[in-house]
């Protein structure tokens, strides 16, 4: 059978997905809004091969085993079921996401896998169907099907819980600067973290209500290229999400002293007229939403607080691309 290769870029949530209404289908409790990034992506090649007795999965040239392997084979089972085949697959995936940057690689990984595996299985899915499929692997992957600003509508079932683009081509000045914080706290993955917050934080429903309200305002802000509004809504939503973790039983947090130092620096820079806002996901790294033109000033300010700090800059990126063959 024909091999197909897909490239999908990762995305950063400006309004977060943090909790599932349906764990099996990955239906979230709120809609979320993201920006797809140009710098970080996954390339994945899939071929279904009659000679295989089981799926063979390679990540960055090493065979994948354990929990990671199981997630991929479960996902391939969904694709096989849709295509009406039982053939096993060979999957080769390369992540171009600096591991230390802590940017969710599951978003680009399952988006690329949805694109390559569905084509290789003989399916010809629409972008909306690819988004639904990618969602089954990892919720945030539903958004990486599209470029630019994307909304994943919460929906209520497999059909209605799907992403759509809000602004595919972002031709105005916005960048995302990932500040790599090296003091790693105890690891709680996003899947476990969000479930724990949903089940035990008394503030969880407040977070849902606040995110619903912010969704309307964020869409207007994106339409108007209103940088300040986008940044302030994103920072507020991220802090609210992290508040659900800090108020869970038992409480936990992804943020370290250095994360807070960067969040505070963003506030100080704003008081000096530099527009910069912080957002954080399931790890200690802080992502700064800023203007490209302020890059040097922000890096200098960061170095004065955290002398050895590393940063990775990214701008808006494109949606999923799938080609026949094993080269992209
Ligand atoms: C904090 O999409 O990784 O990055 O659906 O369980 O695989 P699963 O979770 P995942 O969660 C991402 C959480 C987040 C916020 C976001 O990207 O919206």
GROMACS .gro file of C-alpha atoms and ligand atoms in nm:
model
  346
    1UNK     CA    1   0.000   0.000   0.000
    2UNK     CA    2   0.104   0.360  -0.056
    3UNK     CA    3   0.301   0.545   0.215
    4UNK     CA    4   0.191   0.896   0.311
    5UNK     CA    5   0.380   1.163   0.502
    6UNK     CA    6   0.223   1.447   0.697
    7UNK     CA    7   0.363   1.758   0.863
    8UNK     CA    8   0.168   1.923   1.145
    9UNK     CA    9   0.274   2.218   1.359
   10UNK     CA   10   0.221   2.248   1.731
   11UNK     CA   11  -0.009   2.510   1.880
   12UNK     CA   12  -0.027   2.718   2.193
   13UNK     CA   13  -0.364   2.759   2.364
   14UNK     CA   14  -0.459   3.122   2.434
   15UNK     CA   15  -0.775   2.995   2.603
   16UNK     CA   16  -0.698   2.654   2.747
   17UNK     CA   17  -0.858   2.313   2.722
   18UNK     CA   18  -0.840   2.182   3.078
   19UNK     CA   19  -1.085   1.901   3.147
   20UNK     CA   20  -1.295   1.643   2.965
   21UNK     CA   21  -1.673   1.604   2.967
   22UNK     CA   22  -1.622   1.266   2.794
   23UNK     CA   23  -1.289   1.094   2.852
   24UNK     CA   24  -1.330   0.821   2.593
   25UNK     CA   25  -1.422   1.050   2.303
   26UNK     CA   26  -1.214   1.345   2.436
   27UNK     CA   27  -1.497   1.596   2.447
   28UNK     CA   28  -1.380   1.898   2.651
   29UNK     CA   29  -1.569   2.094   2.916
   30UNK     CA   30  -1.501   2.423   2.734
   31UNK     CA   31  -1.413   2.549   2.388
   32UNK     CA   32  -1.050   2.654   2.349
   33UNK     CA   33  -0.863   2.895   2.119
   34UNK     CA   34  -0.505   2.854   1.998
   35UNK     CA   35  -0.235   2.987   1.771
   36UNK     CA   36  -0.049   2.738   1.551
   37UNK     CA   37   0.328   2.800   1.555
   38UNK     CA   38   0.576   2.792   1.266
   39UNK     CA   39   0.890   2.676   1.450
   40UNK     CA   40   0.775   2.345   1.598
   41UNK     CA   41   0.635   2.053   1.401
   42UNK     CA   42   0.614   1.675   1.362
   43UNK     CA   43   0.673   1.478   1.040
   44UNK     CA   44   0.507   1.137   1.031
   45UNK     CA   45   0.511   0.867   0.761
   46UNK     CA   46   0.262   0.580   0.769
   47UNK     CA   47   0.231   0.271   0.552
   48UNK     CA   48  -0.007  -0.022   0.612
   49UNK     CA   49   0.183  -0.343   0.540
   50UNK     CA   50   0.026  -0.692   0.503
   51UNK     CA   51   0.352  -0.851   0.622
   52UNK     CA   52   0.335  -0.699   0.971
   53UNK     CA   53   0.189  -0.893   1.265
   54UNK     CA   54   0.178  -0.584   1.484
   55UNK     CA   55   0.215  -0.208   1.444
   56UNK     CA   56   0.577  -0.091   1.428
   57UNK     CA   57   0.618   0.261   1.565
   58UNK     CA   58   0.939   0.466   1.560
   59UNK     CA   59   0.981   0.806   1.723
   60UNK     CA   60   1.295   1.003   1.635
   61UNK     CA   61   1.440   0.675   1.493
   62UNK     CA   62   1.394   0.473   1.814
   63UNK     CA   63   1.121   0.207   1.857
   64UNK     CA   64   0.836   0.334   2.073
   65UNK     CA   65   0.720   0.104   2.356
   66UNK     CA   66   0.494   0.107   2.663
   67UNK     CA   67   0.225   0.368   2.717
   68UNK     CA   68   0.334   0.579   2.419
   69UNK     CA   69   0.310   0.279   2.184
   70UNK     CA   70  -0.034   0.185   2.320
   71UNK     CA   71  -0.168   0.536   2.255
   72UNK     CA   72  -0.056   0.511   1.891
   73UNK     CA   73  -0.195   0.159   1.830
   74UNK     CA   74  -0.528   0.257   1.991
   75UNK     CA   75  -0.538   0.552   1.754
   76UNK     CA   76  -0.450   0.333   1.454
   77UNK     CA   77  -0.737   0.102   1.555
   78UNK     CA   78  -0.977   0.398   1.515
   79UNK     CA   79  -0.833   0.464   1.167
   80UNK     CA   80  -0.858   0.093   1.072
   81UNK     CA   81  -1.216   0.082   1.190
   82UNK     CA   82  -1.305   0.390   0.981
   83UNK     CA   83  -1.133   0.242   0.674
   84UNK     CA   84  -1.267  -0.113   0.727
   85UNK     CA   85  -0.920  -0.271   0.726
   86UNK     CA   86  -0.723  -0.480   0.976
   87UNK     CA   87  -0.373  -0.439   0.830
   88UNK     CA   88  -0.096  -0.332   1.072
   89UNK     CA   89   0.105  -0.018   1.009
   90UNK     CA   90   0.461   0.104   1.006
   91UNK     CA   91   0.481   0.452   1.159
   92UNK     CA   92   0.790   0.671   1.150
   93UNK     CA   93   0.767   1.002   1.333
   94UNK     CA   94   1.017   1.283   1.385
   95UNK     CA   95   0.952   1.562   1.630
   96UNK     CA   96   1.099   1.901   1.546
   97UNK     CA   97   1.000   2.037   1.885
   98UNK     CA   98   1.290   2.107   2.123
   99UNK     CA   99   1.213   1.866   2.409
  100UNK     CA  100   1.328   2.122   2.666
  101UNK     CA  101   1.082   2.378   2.530
  102UNK     CA  102   0.799   2.175   2.685
  103UNK     CA  103   0.567   2.265   2.401
  104UNK     CA  104   0.298   2.000   2.372
  105UNK     CA  105   0.427   1.766   2.103
  106UNK     CA  106   0.113   1.552   2.131
  107UNK     CA  107  -0.075   1.824   1.940
  108UNK     CA  108   0.151   1.809   1.634
  109UNK     CA  109   0.205   1.432   1.676
  110UNK     CA  110  -0.161   1.326   1.659
  111UNK     CA  111  -0.248   1.584   1.398
  112UNK     CA  112   0.031   1.451   1.170
  113UNK     CA  113  -0.063   1.090   1.249
  114UNK     CA  114  -0.430   1.156   1.165
  115UNK     CA  115  -0.327   1.306   0.830
  116UNK     CA  116  -0.077   1.035   0.728
  117UNK     CA  117  -0.260   0.730   0.868
  118UNK     CA  118  -0.601   0.819   0.723
  119UNK     CA  119  -0.456   0.870   0.373
  120UNK     CA  120  -0.241   0.556   0.396
  121UNK     CA  121  -0.553   0.359   0.498
  122UNK     CA  122  -0.728   0.477   0.181
  123UNK     CA  123  -0.952   0.738   0.346
  124UNK     CA  124  -0.999   1.086   0.204
  125UNK     CA  125  -1.117   1.288   0.503
  126UNK     CA  126  -1.219   1.655   0.508
  127UNK     CA  127  -1.021   1.888   0.736
  128UNK     CA  128  -1.311   1.886   0.983
  129UNK     CA  129  -1.309   1.504   0.990
  130UNK     CA  130  -0.929   1.508   1.036
  131UNK     CA  131  -0.977   1.745   1.331
  132UNK     CA  132  -1.233   1.506   1.484
  133UNK     CA  133  -0.997   1.214   1.428
  134UNK     CA  134  -0.689   1.395   1.570
  135UNK     CA  135  -0.897   1.488   1.876
  136UNK     CA  136  -0.934   1.117   1.960
  137UNK     CA  137  -0.554   1.094   1.999
  138UNK     CA  138  -0.504   1.413   2.202
  139UNK     CA  139  -0.752   1.696   2.246
  140UNK     CA  140  -0.513   1.977   2.156
  141UNK     CA  141  -0.429   1.794   1.827
  142UNK     CA  142  -0.776   1.880   1.694
  143UNK     CA  143  -0.655   2.242   1.662
  144UNK     CA  144  -0.323   2.166   1.486
  145UNK     CA  145  -0.506   2.064   1.166
  146UNK     CA  146  -0.537   2.437   1.087
  147UNK     CA  147  -0.290   2.724   1.071
  148UNK     CA  148  -0.311   3.059   1.252
  149UNK     CA  149  -0.580   3.124   1.512
  150UNK     CA  150  -0.807   2.823   1.567
  151UNK     CA  151  -1.110   2.751   1.783
  152UNK     CA  152  -1.191   2.400   1.905
  153UNK     CA  153  -1.561   2.410   1.971
  154UNK     CA  154  -1.649   2.209   2.275
  155UNK     CA  155  -1.954   2.043   2.117
  156UNK     CA  156  -2.143   1.759   2.279
  157UNK     CA  157  -2.049   1.452   2.074
  158UNK     CA  158  -1.798   1.318   1.824
  159UNK     CA  159  -1.947   1.519   1.537
  160UNK     CA  160  -1.990   1.856   1.704
  161UNK     CA  161  -1.662   1.864   1.901
  162UNK     CA  162  -1.436   1.993   1.623
  163UNK     CA  163  -1.192   2.273   1.547
  164UNK     CA  164  -1.225   2.539   1.278
  165UNK     CA  165  -0.996   2.822   1.172
  166UNK     CA  166  -1.063   3.175   1.300
  167UNK     CA  167  -0.782   3.346   1.104
  168UNK     CA  168  -0.559   3.116   0.897
  169UNK     CA  169  -0.317   3.377   0.770
  170UNK     CA  170  -0.183   3.597   1.049
  171UNK     CA  171  -0.005   3.882   0.873
  172UNK     CA  172   0.037   4.109   1.173
  173UNK     CA  173   0.294   4.145   1.448
  174UNK     CA  174   0.259   3.870   1.709
  175UNK     CA  175   0.518   3.626   1.834
  176UNK     CA  176   0.548   3.363   2.103
  177UNK     CA  177   0.868   3.351   2.302
  178UNK     CA  178   0.915   3.031   2.501
  179UNK     CA  179   1.124   3.088   2.812
  180UNK     CA  180   1.290   2.762   2.909
  181UNK     CA  181   1.279   2.719   3.284
  182UNK     CA  182   1.523   2.455   3.394
  183UNK     CA  183   1.403   2.373   3.743
  184UNK     CA  184   1.161   2.091   3.662
  185UNK     CA  185   0.904   2.011   3.932
  186UNK     CA  186   0.746   1.665   3.976
  187UNK     CA  187   0.586   1.558   3.650
  188UNK     CA  188   0.206   1.536   3.625
  189UNK     CA  189   0.095   1.484   3.265
  190UNK     CA  190  -0.177   1.706   3.126
  191UNK     CA  191  -0.423   1.415   3.098
  192UNK     CA  192  -0.393   1.331   3.470
  193UNK     CA  193  -0.361   1.693   3.581
  194UNK     CA  194  -0.677   1.816   3.415
  195UNK     CA  195  -0.880   1.520   3.541
  196UNK     CA  196  -0.762   1.579   3.898
  197UNK     CA  197  -0.845   1.951   3.882
  198UNK     CA  198  -1.190   1.880   3.736
  199UNK     CA  199  -1.271   1.620   4.000
  200UNK     CA  200  -1.142   1.798   4.309
  201UNK     CA  201  -1.108   2.175   4.268
  202UNK     CA  202  -1.402   2.375   4.408
  203UNK     CA  203  -1.298   2.649   4.163
  204UNK     CA  204  -1.331   2.425   3.857
  205UNK     CA  205  -1.681   2.543   3.758
  206UNK     CA  206  -1.566   2.906   3.792
  207UNK     CA  207  -1.290   2.829   3.545
  208UNK     CA  208  -1.543   2.682   3.299
  209UNK     CA  209  -1.771   2.988   3.334
  210UNK     CA  210  -1.481   3.233   3.296
  211UNK     CA  211  -1.348   3.049   2.989
  212UNK     CA  212  -1.692   3.048   2.825
  213UNK     CA  213  -1.720   3.424   2.875
  214UNK     CA  214  -1.364   3.485   2.752
  215UNK     CA  215  -1.424   3.285   2.432
  216UNK     CA  216  -1.663   3.548   2.297
  217UNK     CA  217  -1.422   3.833   2.379
  218UNK     CA  218  -1.117   3.649   2.242
  219UNK     CA  219  -1.285   3.592   1.905
  220UNK     CA  220  -1.366   3.963   1.876
  221UNK     CA  221  -1.009   4.055   1.979
  222UNK     CA  222  -0.860   3.822   1.714
  223UNK     CA  223  -1.091   3.963   1.447
  224UNK     CA  224  -0.977   4.317   1.540
  225UNK     CA  225  -0.604   4.224   1.568
  226UNK     CA  226  -0.636   4.364   1.921
  227UNK     CA  227  -0.302   4.247   2.060
  228UNK     CA  228  -0.350   4.390   2.407
  229UNK     CA  229  -0.688   4.223   2.452
  230UNK     CA  230  -0.564   3.888   2.315
  231UNK     CA  231  -0.265   3.896   2.551
  232UNK     CA  232  -0.454   4.002   2.862
  233UNK     CA  233  -0.733   3.746   2.807
  234UNK     CA  234  -0.474   3.472   2.746
  235UNK     CA  235  -0.274   3.555   3.059
  236UNK     CA  236  -0.584   3.573   3.275
  237UNK     CA  237  -0.713   3.239   3.140
  238UNK     CA  238  -0.378   3.067   3.198
  239UNK     CA  239  -0.365   3.189   3.559
  240UNK     CA  240  -0.723   3.074   3.612
  241UNK     CA  241  -0.638   2.730   3.474
  242UNK     CA  242  -0.337   2.703   3.706
  243UNK     CA  243  -0.556   2.818   3.997
  244UNK     CA  244  -0.771   2.503   3.948
  245UNK     CA  245  -0.456   2.294   4.003
  246UNK     CA  246  -0.347   2.489   4.310
  247UNK     CA  247  -0.694   2.447   4.461
  248UNK     CA  248  -0.727   2.074   4.381
  249UNK     CA  249  -0.717   1.811   4.660
  250UNK     CA  250  -0.430   1.743   4.701
  251UNK     CA  251  -0.306   2.062   4.536
  252UNK     CA  252  -0.035   2.059   4.272
  253UNK     CA  253   0.131   2.309   4.043
  254UNK     CA  254   0.338   2.306   3.726
  255UNK     CA  255   0.485   2.648   3.807
  256UNK     CA  256   0.816   2.702   3.985
  257UNK     CA  257   0.979   3.010   4.140
  258UNK     CA  258   1.142   3.085   3.806
  259UNK     CA  259   0.806   3.059   3.626
  260UNK     CA  260   0.669   3.320   3.865
  261UNK     CA  261   0.974   3.539   3.818
  262UNK     CA  262   0.899   3.549   3.443
  263UNK     CA  263   0.525   3.610   3.497
  264UNK     CA  264   0.615   3.904   3.725
  265UNK     CA  265   0.867   4.034   3.474
  266UNK     CA  266   0.595   4.043   3.208
  267UNK     CA  267   0.386   4.265   3.438
  268UNK     CA  268   0.685   4.494   3.502
  269UNK     CA  269   0.758   4.526   3.131
  270UNK     CA  270   0.394   4.618   3.067
  271UNK     CA  271   0.418   4.894   3.327
  272UNK     CA  272   0.707   5.032   3.116
  273UNK     CA  273   0.495   5.022   2.801
  274UNK     CA  274   0.622   4.696   2.649
  275UNK     CA  275   0.325   4.479   2.559
  276UNK     CA  276   0.406   4.129   2.680
  277UNK     CA  277   0.178   3.866   2.834
  278UNK     CA  278   0.249   3.526   2.988
  279UNK     CA  279   0.082   3.190   2.930
  280UNK     CA  280   0.174   2.853   3.081
  281UNK     CA  281   0.070   2.494   3.011
  282UNK     CA  282   0.137   2.161   3.184
  283UNK     CA  283   0.499   2.249   3.270
  284UNK     CA  284   0.714   2.524   3.424
  285UNK     CA  285   0.808   2.703   3.100
  286UNK     CA  286   0.647   3.040   3.039
  287UNK     CA  287   0.547   3.146   2.689
  288UNK     CA  288   0.549   3.519   2.632
  289UNK     CA  289   0.305   3.663   2.381
  290UNK     CA  290   0.472   3.974   2.244
  291UNK     CA  291   0.547   4.191   1.942
  292UNK     CA  292   0.833   4.069   1.720
  293UNK     CA  293   0.985   4.419   1.741
  294UNK     CA  294   1.024   4.393   2.123
  295UNK     CA  295   1.225   4.069   2.103
  296UNK     CA  296   1.568   4.209   2.205
  297UNK     CA  297   1.437   4.425   2.487
  298UNK     CA  298   1.245   4.130   2.635
  299UNK     CA  299   1.544   3.894   2.613
  300UNK     CA  300   1.768   4.151   2.784
  301UNK     CA  301   1.514   4.196   3.065
  302UNK     CA  302   1.487   3.817   3.104
  303UNK     CA  303   1.864   3.785   3.132
  304UNK     CA  304   1.871   4.039   3.413
  305UNK     CA  305   1.632   3.816   3.613
  306UNK     CA  306   1.750   3.468   3.501
  307UNK     CA  307   2.108   3.509   3.371
  308UNK     CA  308   2.140   3.175   3.185
  309UNK     CA  309   1.791   3.171   3.046
  310UNK     CA  310   1.725   3.019   2.703
  311UNK     CA  311   1.444   3.136   2.477
  312UNK     CA  312   1.291   3.004   2.154
  313UNK     CA  313   1.093   3.243   1.935
  314UNK     CA  314   0.803   3.136   1.711
  315UNK     CA  315   0.553   3.315   1.488
  316UNK     CA  316   0.217   3.196   1.349
  317UNK     CA  317   0.241   2.878   1.144
  318UNK     CA  318   0.047   2.678   0.882
  319UNK     CA  319  -0.198   2.389   0.897
  320UNK     CA  320  -0.157   2.019   0.816
  321UNK     CA  321   0.012   1.913   0.491
  322UNK     CA  322  -0.005   1.552   0.361
  323UNK     CA  323   0.193   1.419   0.065
  324UNK     CA  324   0.225   1.077  -0.100
  325UNK     CA  325   0.558   0.903  -0.038
  326UNK     CA  326   0.802   0.931   0.249
  327UNK     CA  327   0.956   1.271   0.182
  328UNK     CA  328   0.808   1.609   0.274
  329LIG     C1  329  -0.246   2.267   2.906
  329LIG     O1  330  -0.427   1.780   2.452
  329LIG     O2  331  -0.225   1.710   2.587
  329LIG     O3  332  -0.177   2.223   2.683
  329LIG     O4  333  -0.643   1.534   2.535
  329LIG     O5  334  -0.552   1.433   2.743
  329LIG     O6  335  -0.415   1.430   2.533
  329LIG     P1  336  -0.519   1.503   2.617
  329LIG     O7  337  -0.455   1.641   2.662
  329LIG     P2  338  -0.367   1.750   2.585
  329LIG     O8  339  -0.388   1.875   2.682
  329LIG     C2  340  -0.340   2.002   2.655
  329LIG     C3  341  -0.356   2.088   2.774
  329LIG     C4  342  -0.291   2.225   2.765
  329LIG     C5  343  -0.391   2.331   2.718
  329LIG     C6  344  -0.427   2.328   2.572
  329LIG     O9  345  -0.343   2.295   2.486
  329LIG    O10  346  -0.541   2.367   2.541
   0.00000   0.00000   0.00000
